């Protein structure tokens, strides 16, 4: 898998497919099917996300790690067409949001990261560094420029 596809998948997973579940996941909770998730309305996605969040409050770090691994495996098993379709639909929904809605999502993500244990934050940082190491210098530069623009 190329680093561009991997980067896009990870961005998509964190931005769209259960951002809270990626951070606080439970092995007993099945990873949602990406196609099924994409067919849900934004309201259905929000309800499902809230249900999962409530169930995840008691998950151990090991359970969360197993879920993240399962989510990654599922994303990597998608065909390129499926991945592109999910990426495109997510991008369309994001662009259709108001700046206030985007800000709310960003604030919620920050809140969730702030609620993580030190161990969980270190693991998240380790995962992000591993992703950055797999990127080419041009991809890292493009990401840095994009983040500075936001």
C-alpha positions as a Python dict, from the first residue, in 0.01 Angstrom:
ca = {
    (1, 'X'): (0, 0, 0),
    (2, 'X'): (146, 335, -95),
    (3, 'X'): (201, 596, 170),
    (4, 'X'): (-48, 828, -1),
    (5, 'X'): (-323, 568, 27),
    (6, 'X'): (-222, 487, 383),
    (7, 'X'): (-223, 856, 476),
    (8, 'X'): (-562, 903, 315),
    (9, 'X'): (-702, 599, 494),
    (10, 'X'): (-578, 712, 831),
    (11, 'X'): (-703, 1066, 774),
    (12, 'X'): (-1040, 926, 668),
    (13, 'X'): (-1058, 694, 966),
    (14, 'X'): (-980, 967, 1216),
    (15, 'X'): (-1197, 1226, 1047),
    (16, 'X'): (-1502, 1022, 963),
    (17, 'X'): (-1525, 665, 1073),
    (18, 'X'): (-1580, 681, 1445),
    (19, 'X'): (-1310, 924, 1551),
    (20, 'X'): (-1395, 862, 1913),
    (21, 'X'): (-1393, 486, 1868),
    (22, 'X'): (-1050, 491, 1712),
    (23, 'X'): (-923, 654, 2027),
    (24, 'X'): (-1145, 474, 2278),
    (25, 'X'): (-1235, 137, 2139),
    (26, 'X'): (-1360, -185, 2289),
    (27, 'X'): (-1281, -529, 2153),
    (28, 'X'): (-1634, -647, 2233),
    (29, 'X'): (-1776, -382, 2002),
    (30, 'X'): (-1755, -483, 1640),
    (31, 'X'): (-1580, -250, 1399),
    (32, 'X'): (-1857, -107, 1181),
    (33, 'X'): (-1861, -206, 817),
    (34, 'X'): (-1729, 90, 620),
    (35, 'X'): (-1989, 57, 347),
    (36, 'X'): (-2270, 37, 599),
    (37, 'X'): (-2128, 339, 782),
    (38, 'X'): (-2110, 540, 460),
    (39, 'X'): (-2476, 464, 386),
    (40, 'X'): (-2588, 598, 724),
    (41, 'X'): (-2722, 948, 748),
    (42, 'X'): (-2514, 1195, 951),
    (43, 'X'): (-2776, 1168, 1228),
    (44, 'X'): (-2751, 788, 1231),
    (45, 'X'): (-2373, 810, 1242),
    (46, 'X'): (-2391, 1051, 1534),
    (47, 'X'): (-2628, 820, 1722),
    (48, 'X'): (-2410, 516, 1657),
    (49, 'X'): (-2102, 711, 1764),
    (50, 'X'): (-2274, 816, 2089),
    (51, 'X'): (-2380, 456, 2159),
    (52, 'X'): (-2027, 335, 2110),
    (53, 'X'): (-1885, 615, 2325),
    (54, 'X'): (-2109, 513, 2613),
    (55, 'X'): (-2002, 150, 2581),
    (56, 'X'): (-1635, 239, 2558),
    (57, 'X'): (-1604, 416, 2888),
    (58, 'X'): (-1484, 97, 3059),
    (59, 'X'): (-1257, -36, 2785),
    (60, 'X'): (-901, -124, 2880),
    (61, 'X'): (-605, 12, 2685),
    (62, 'X'): (-545, -338, 2545),
    (63, 'X'): (-904, -360, 2423),
    (64, 'X'): (-872, -20, 2260),
    (65, 'X'): (-553, -127, 2089),
    (66, 'X'): (-717, -445, 1955),
    (67, 'X'): (-1003, -238, 1816),
    (68, 'X'): (-766, 7, 1645),
    (69, 'X'): (-581, -283, 1486),
    (70, 'X'): (-907, -438, 1370),
    (71, 'X'): (-1022, -106, 1224),
    (72, 'X'): (-694, -64, 1038),
    (73, 'X'): (-715, -417, 898),
    (74, 'X'): (-1069, -357, 778),
    (75, 'X'): (-972, -29, 610),
    (76, 'X'): (-670, -184, 443),
    (77, 'X'): (-882, -473, 312),
    (78, 'X'): (-1110, -238, 117),
    (79, 'X'): (-1067, -222, -258),
    (80, 'X'): (-920, 103, -395),
    (81, 'X'): (-1262, 190, -537),
    (82, 'X'): (-1431, 139, -200),
    (83, 'X'): (-1169, 349, -24),
    (84, 'X'): (-1200, 626, -280),
    (85, 'X'): (-1579, 622, -253),
    (86, 'X'): (-1563, 656, 126),
    (87, 'X'): (-1301, 927, 102),
    (88, 'X'): (-1507, 1122, -150),
    (89, 'X'): (-1831, 1098, 48),
    (90, 'X'): (-1655, 1200, 368),
    (91, 'X'): (-1491, 1495, 194),
    (92, 'X'): (-1828, 1606, 55),
    (93, 'X'): (-1992, 1590, 398),
    (94, 'X'): (-1704, 1781, 558),
    (95, 'X'): (-1713, 2053, 294),
    (96, 'X'): (-2090, 2084, 335),
    (97, 'X'): (-2049, 2160, 706),
    (98, 'X'): (-2054, 2509, 843),
    (99, 'X'): (-1737, 2646, 1005),
    (100, 'X'): (-1915, 2615, 1341),
    (101, 'X'): (-1986, 2245, 1284),
    (102, 'X'): (-1625, 2184, 1185),
    (103, 'X'): (-1506, 2369, 1494),
    (104, 'X'): (-1737, 2157, 1714),
    (105, 'X'): (-1591, 1837, 1570),
    (106, 'X'): (-1238, 1965, 1620),
    (107, 'X'): (-1312, 2070, 1978),
    (108, 'X'): (-1471, 1731, 2053),
    (109, 'X'): (-1161, 1554, 1922),
    (110, 'X'): (-936, 1772, 2139),
    (111, 'X'): (-1156, 1700, 2440),
    (112, 'X'): (-1135, 1325, 2381),
    (113, 'X'): (-756, 1334, 2347),
    (114, 'X'): (-742, 1539, 2668),
    (115, 'X'): (-942, 1271, 2847),
    (116, 'X'): (-702, 995, 2743),
    (117, 'X'): (-466, 843, 2993),
    (118, 'X'): (-98, 924, 2959),
    (119, 'X'): (-39, 575, 2825),
    (120, 'X'): (-309, 615, 2560),
    (121, 'X'): (-173, 952, 2449),
    (122, 'X'): (177, 807, 2422),
    (123, 'X'): (41, 522, 2209),
    (124, 'X'): (-144, 766, 1984),
    (125, 'X'): (172, 973, 1946),
    (126, 'X'): (373, 661, 1865),
    (127, 'X'): (120, 564, 1596),
    (128, 'X'): (127, 910, 1442),
    (129, 'X'): (506, 919, 1438),
    (130, 'X'): (511, 579, 1268),
    (131, 'X'): (278, 718, 1001),
    (132, 'X'): (498, 1022, 949),
    (133, 'X'): (808, 803, 913),
    (134, 'X'): (638, 616, 628),
    (135, 'X'): (565, 938, 437),
    (136, 'X'): (798, 1081, 180),
    (137, 'X'): (953, 1423, 249),
    (138, 'X'): (716, 1573, -8),
    (139, 'X'): (412, 1420, 163),
    (140, 'X'): (526, 1546, 504),
    (141, 'X'): (583, 1893, 360),
    (142, 'X'): (236, 1894, 199),
    (143, 'X'): (76, 1782, 527),
    (144, 'X'): (266, 2049, 722),
    (145, 'X'): (151, 2317, 477),
    (146, 'X'): (-208, 2195, 494),
    (147, 'X'): (-210, 2196, 875),
    (148, 'X'): (-62, 2547, 887),
    (149, 'X'): (-332, 2671, 649),
    (150, 'X'): (-609, 2543, 878),
}
